[in-house]
mmCIF file of C-alpha atoms in Angstrom:
data_model
loop_
_atom_site.group_PDB
_atom_site.id
_atom_site.type_symbol
_atom_site.label_atom_id
_atom_site.label_comp_id
_atom_site.label_asym_id
_atom_site.label_seq_id
_atom_site.Cartn_x
_atom_site.Cartn_y
_atom_site.Cartn_z
ATOM 1 C CA MET Q 1 -55.687 45.727 -18.312
ATOM 2 C CA ASP Q 2 -52.121 46.835 -17.618
ATOM 3 C CA ALA Q 3 -48.955 44.790 -18.214
ATOM 4 C CA LYS Q 4 -48.658 43.655 -14.588
ATOM 5 C CA GLU Q 5 -52.222 42.358 -14.484
ATOM 6 C CA PHE Q 6 -51.785 40.726 -17.906
ATOM 7 C CA LYS Q 7 -48.659 38.857 -16.741
ATOM 8 C CA HIS Q 8 -50.346 37.841 -13.503
ATOM 9 C CA ARG Q 9 -53.380 36.475 -15.329
ATOM 10 C CA TYR Q 10 -51.793 34.739 -18.346
ATOM 11 C CA TYR Q 11 -48.193 33.835 -17.523
ATOM 12 C CA PRO Q 12 -49.114 30.904 -15.198
ATOM 13 C CA PHE Q 13 -50.519 29.085 -18.256
ATOM 14 C CA HIS Q 14 -47.182 29.257 -20.074
ATOM 15 C CA PRO Q 15 -45.894 25.722 -19.250
ATOM 16 C CA LYS Q 16 -49.148 24.063 -20.310
ATOM 17 C CA LEU Q 17 -49.408 26.173 -23.454
ATOM 18 C CA TYR Q 18 -45.840 25.311 -24.386
ATOM 19 C CA ARG Q 19 -46.441 21.572 -23.880
ATOM 20 C CA VAL Q 20 -49.484 21.698 -26.139
ATOM 21 C CA ALA Q 21 -47.655 23.673 -28.836
ATOM 22 C CA TYR Q 22 -44.640 21.389 -28.650
ATOM 23 C CA ALA Q 23 -46.802 18.271 -28.792
ATOM 24 C CA LEU Q 24 -48.551 19.530 -31.896
ATOM 25 C CA LEU Q 25 -45.518 20.969 -33.693
ATOM 26 C CA ASN Q 26 -42.810 18.660 -32.413
ATOM 27 C CA ARG Q 27 -40.228 21.464 -32.606
ATOM 28 C CA ALA Q 28 -39.163 23.732 -29.749
ATOM 29 C CA GLU Q 29 -38.485 26.765 -31.950
ATOM 30 C CA ASP Q 30 -41.900 26.575 -33.599
ATOM 31 C CA ALA Q 31 -43.630 26.087 -30.247
ATOM 32 C CA GLU Q 32 -41.884 29.172 -28.879
ATOM 33 C CA ASP Q 33 -42.906 31.179 -31.961
ATOM 34 C CA ILE Q 34 -46.524 30.103 -31.533
ATOM 35 C CA LEU Q 35 -46.483 31.131 -27.876
ATOM 36 C CA GLN Q 36 -45.040 34.497 -28.821
ATOM 37 C CA GLU Q 37 -47.816 34.958 -31.360
ATOM 38 C CA THR Q 38 -50.362 33.838 -28.753
ATOM 39 C CA TYR Q 39 -49.193 36.428 -26.239
ATOM 40 C CA CYS Q 40 -49.185 39.136 -28.921
ATOM 41 C CA LYS Q 41 -52.764 38.333 -29.880
ATOM 42 C CA LEU Q 42 -53.822 38.259 -26.241
ATOM 43 C CA TRP Q 43 -52.105 41.590 -25.563
ATOM 44 C CA LEU Q 44 -53.771 43.260 -28.526
ATOM 45 C CA LYS Q 45 -57.170 42.070 -27.283
ATOM 46 C CA ARG Q 46 -56.406 42.581 -23.577
ATOM 47 C CA ASP Q 47 -59.331 44.927 -22.960
ATOM 48 C CA GLU Q 48 -61.785 42.391 -24.389
ATOM 49 C CA LEU Q 49 -60.336 39.504 -22.351
ATOM 50 C CA THR Q 50 -61.898 40.586 -19.075
ATOM 51 C CA ALA Q 51 -65.163 39.007 -20.251
ATOM 52 C CA ILE Q 52 -63.530 35.571 -20.667
ATOM 53 C CA ARG Q 53 -64.656 33.280 -17.847
ATOM 54 C CA GLN Q 54 -62.110 30.526 -18.449
ATOM 55 C CA PRO Q 55 -58.902 32.198 -19.608
ATOM 56 C CA GLU Q 56 -56.870 28.981 -19.517
ATOM 57 C CA ALA Q 57 -59.263 27.151 -21.831
ATOM 58 C CA PHE Q 58 -59.371 30.198 -24.089
ATOM 59 C CA CYS Q 59 -55.556 30.268 -24.284
ATOM 60 C CA MET Q 60 -55.336 26.521 -24.944
ATOM 61 C CA THR Q 61 -57.812 26.831 -27.797
ATOM 62 C CA LEU Q 62 -55.928 29.810 -29.223
ATOM 63 C CA VAL Q 63 -52.621 27.912 -29.125
ATOM 64 C CA LYS Q 64 -54.180 24.825 -30.687
ATOM 65 C CA ASN Q 65 -55.698 26.861 -33.513
ATOM 66 C CA LEU Q 66 -52.465 28.762 -34.158
ATOM 67 C CA CYS Q 67 -50.548 25.473 -34.268
ATOM 68 C CA LEU Q 68 -53.004 23.923 -36.694
ATOM 69 C CA ASP Q 69 -52.842 27.023 -38.893
ATOM 70 C CA PHE Q 70 -49.050 26.857 -38.789
ATOM 71 C CA LEU Q 71 -49.032 23.167 -39.750
ATOM 72 C CA ARG Q 72 -51.458 23.732 -42.624
ATOM 73 C CA ALA Q 73 -49.439 26.659 -43.947
ATOM 74 C CA SER Q 74 -46.194 24.751 -43.563
ATOM 75 C CA ALA Q 75 -47.597 21.732 -45.388
ATOM 76 C CA ARG Q 76 -48.805 23.936 -48.232
ATOM 77 C CA ARG Q 77 -45.434 25.678 -48.536
ATOM 78 C CA LYS Q 78 -43.061 22.767 -48.135
ATOM 79 C CA GLY Q 79 -44.936 19.530 -47.807
ATOM 80 C CA CYS Q 80 -42.573 18.546 -44.991
ATOM 81 C CA GLU Q 81 -43.270 16.838 -41.690
ATOM 82 C CA PRO Q 82 -42.156 17.973 -38.204
ATOM 83 C CA GLU Q 83 -38.742 16.765 -37.075
ATOM 84 C CA ALA Q 84 -38.371 13.805 -34.755
ATOM 85 C CA VAL Q 85 -37.686 14.362 -31.065
ATOM 86 C CA PRO Q 86 -34.209 13.007 -30.289
ATOM 87 C CA VAL Q 87 -33.858 10.236 -27.709
ATOM 88 C CA ILE Q 88 -30.552 9.869 -25.886
ATOM 89 C CA PRO Q 89 -29.759 6.322 -24.743
ATOM 90 C CA VAL Q 90 -28.354 5.694 -21.271
ATOM 91 C CA GLU Q 91 -25.041 4.443 -22.684
ATOM 92 C CA VAL Q 92 -24.264 6.610 -25.680
ATOM 93 C CA THR Q 93 -22.152 5.019 -28.356
ATOM 94 C CA PRO Q 94 -22.194 5.984 -32.031
ATOM 95 C CA GLU Q 95 -23.899 2.679 -32.844
ATOM 96 C CA SER Q 96 -26.560 2.963 -30.133
ATOM 97 C CA GLU Q 97 -27.208 6.609 -31.018
ATOM 98 C CA LEU Q 98 -27.686 5.722 -34.687
ATOM 99 C CA GLU Q 99 -29.938 2.807 -33.755
ATOM 100 C CA SER Q 100 -32.038 5.007 -31.481
ATOM 101 C CA LYS Q 101 -32.400 7.655 -34.169
ATOM 102 C CA GLU Q 102 -33.442 5.025 -36.689
ATOM 103 C CA GLN Q 103 -35.974 3.535 -34.277
ATOM 104 C CA LEU Q 104 -37.373 6.949 -33.446
ATOM 105 C CA ALA Q 105 -37.594 7.901 -37.111
ATOM 106 C CA HIS Q 106 -39.415 4.636 -37.810
ATOM 107 C CA ILE Q 107 -41.893 5.184 -34.965
ATOM 108 C CA GLU Q 108 -42.410 8.805 -36.071
ATOM 109 C CA SER Q 109 -43.193 7.615 -39.599
ATOM 110 C CA LEU Q 110 -45.731 5.143 -38.181
ATOM 111 C CA ILE Q 111 -47.299 7.851 -36.005
ATOM 112 C CA ASP Q 112 -47.559 10.087 -39.069
ATOM 113 C CA ARG Q 113 -49.692 7.410 -40.737
ATOM 114 C CA LEU Q 114 -52.304 7.528 -37.951
ATOM 115 C CA PRO Q 115 -55.527 9.498 -38.453
ATOM 116 C CA GLU Q 116 -55.076 13.182 -37.549
ATOM 117 C CA LYS Q 117 -56.984 13.180 -34.249
ATOM 118 C CA GLN Q 118 -55.217 10.041 -33.026
ATOM 119 C CA ARG Q 119 -51.835 11.446 -34.079
ATOM 120 C CA VAL Q 120 -52.404 14.758 -32.277
ATOM 121 C CA VAL Q 121 -53.658 13.143 -29.071
ATOM 122 C CA LEU Q 122 -50.834 10.581 -29.023
ATOM 123 C CA ARG Q 123 -48.170 13.253 -29.517
ATOM 124 C CA MET Q 124 -49.667 15.504 -26.863
ATOM 125 C CA ARG Q 125 -49.743 12.648 -24.366
ATOM 126 C CA GLY Q 126 -46.468 10.981 -25.313
ATOM 127 C CA PHE Q 127 -44.160 13.785 -26.406
ATOM 128 C CA GLY Q 128 -45.884 16.778 -24.859
ATOM 129 C CA ASP Q 129 -46.483 15.096 -21.507
ATOM 130 C CA CYS Q 130 -49.945 16.669 -21.385
ATOM 131 C CA SER Q 131 -52.567 15.476 -18.944
ATOM 132 C CA LEU Q 132 -55.875 14.135 -20.226
ATOM 133 C CA GLU Q 133 -57.569 17.340 -19.065
ATOM 134 C CA GLU Q 134 -55.084 19.472 -21.010
ATOM 135 C CA ILE Q 135 -55.668 17.367 -24.115
ATOM 136 C CA GLU Q 136 -59.436 17.706 -23.698
ATOM 137 C CA THR Q 137 -59.137 21.464 -23.444
ATOM 138 C CA ALA Q 138 -56.736 21.783 -26.368
ATOM 139 C CA THR Q 139 -58.597 19.490 -28.746
ATOM 140 C CA GLY Q 140 -62.168 20.159 -27.691
ATOM 141 C CA GLU Q 141 -62.759 16.413 -27.365
ATOM 142 C CA SER Q 142 -64.584 14.903 -24.395
ATOM 143 C CA ALA Q 143 -62.700 12.875 -21.797
ATOM 144 C CA VAL Q 144 -64.136 9.647 -23.192
ATOM 145 C CA ASN Q 145 -63.153 10.564 -26.760
ATOM 146 C CA VAL Q 146 -59.600 11.421 -25.708
ATOM 147 C CA ARG Q 147 -59.224 8.028 -24.012
ATOM 148 C CA VAL Q 148 -60.699 6.236 -27.017
ATOM 149 C CA LEU Q 149 -58.415 8.117 -29.423
ATOM 150 C CA LEU Q 150 -55.366 7.286 -27.303
ATOM 151 C CA SER Q 151 -56.348 3.648 -27.033
ATOM 152 C CA ARG Q 152 -56.967 3.302 -30.767
ATOM 153 C CA ALA Q 153 -53.748 5.117 -31.635
ATOM 154 C CA ARG Q 154 -51.692 2.857 -29.359
ATOM 155 C CA LYS Q 155 -53.409 -0.270 -30.613
ATOM 156 C CA THR Q 156 -52.897 0.719 -34.254
ATOM 157 C CA LEU Q 157 -49.258 1.600 -33.581
ATOM 158 C CA LYS Q 158 -48.659 -1.773 -31.884
ATOM 159 C CA GLU Q 159 -50.251 -3.579 -34.847
ATOM 160 C CA MET Q 160 -48.046 -1.667 -37.294
ATOM 161 C CA LEU Q 161 -44.946 -2.541 -35.268
ATOM 162 C CA ARG Q 162 -45.928 -6.234 -35.087
ATOM 163 C CA LYS Q 163 -46.334 -6.422 -38.859
ATOM 164 C CA GLN Q 164 -42.776 -5.214 -39.407
#
């Protein structure tokens, strides 16, 4: 497979792959690094990829696995959590910006307390703007399981917010 064919076959998946990586890592720079690593791995195995029947699903799984490896390695090295995604209020004042950051940090801390599968699915749907089909492909969960995980995550999050 030459470079032109490689780009033609795999570049259309880039937006979806980025959304999945960003949803899992919650940091643009890390998501971009994972995509770079994904494309490098694909390029090195380009001659073997012609046998892949569903290249998009293959790429989504590769990105998901690279992200999970990155998160595990990062947790072992630092023990730190991904940064919060900033939210900009409609009317930006120093007070409203601080309040929004505090609210977002609080919600992020609550999301971090969810079980892993619920946390990943909720971030992919909420922050990554991934469709249910993209989440299914990335996580390997069935459509029903994805909906159940989302529902449970939202319900648990609402309960945590009510208690505080």
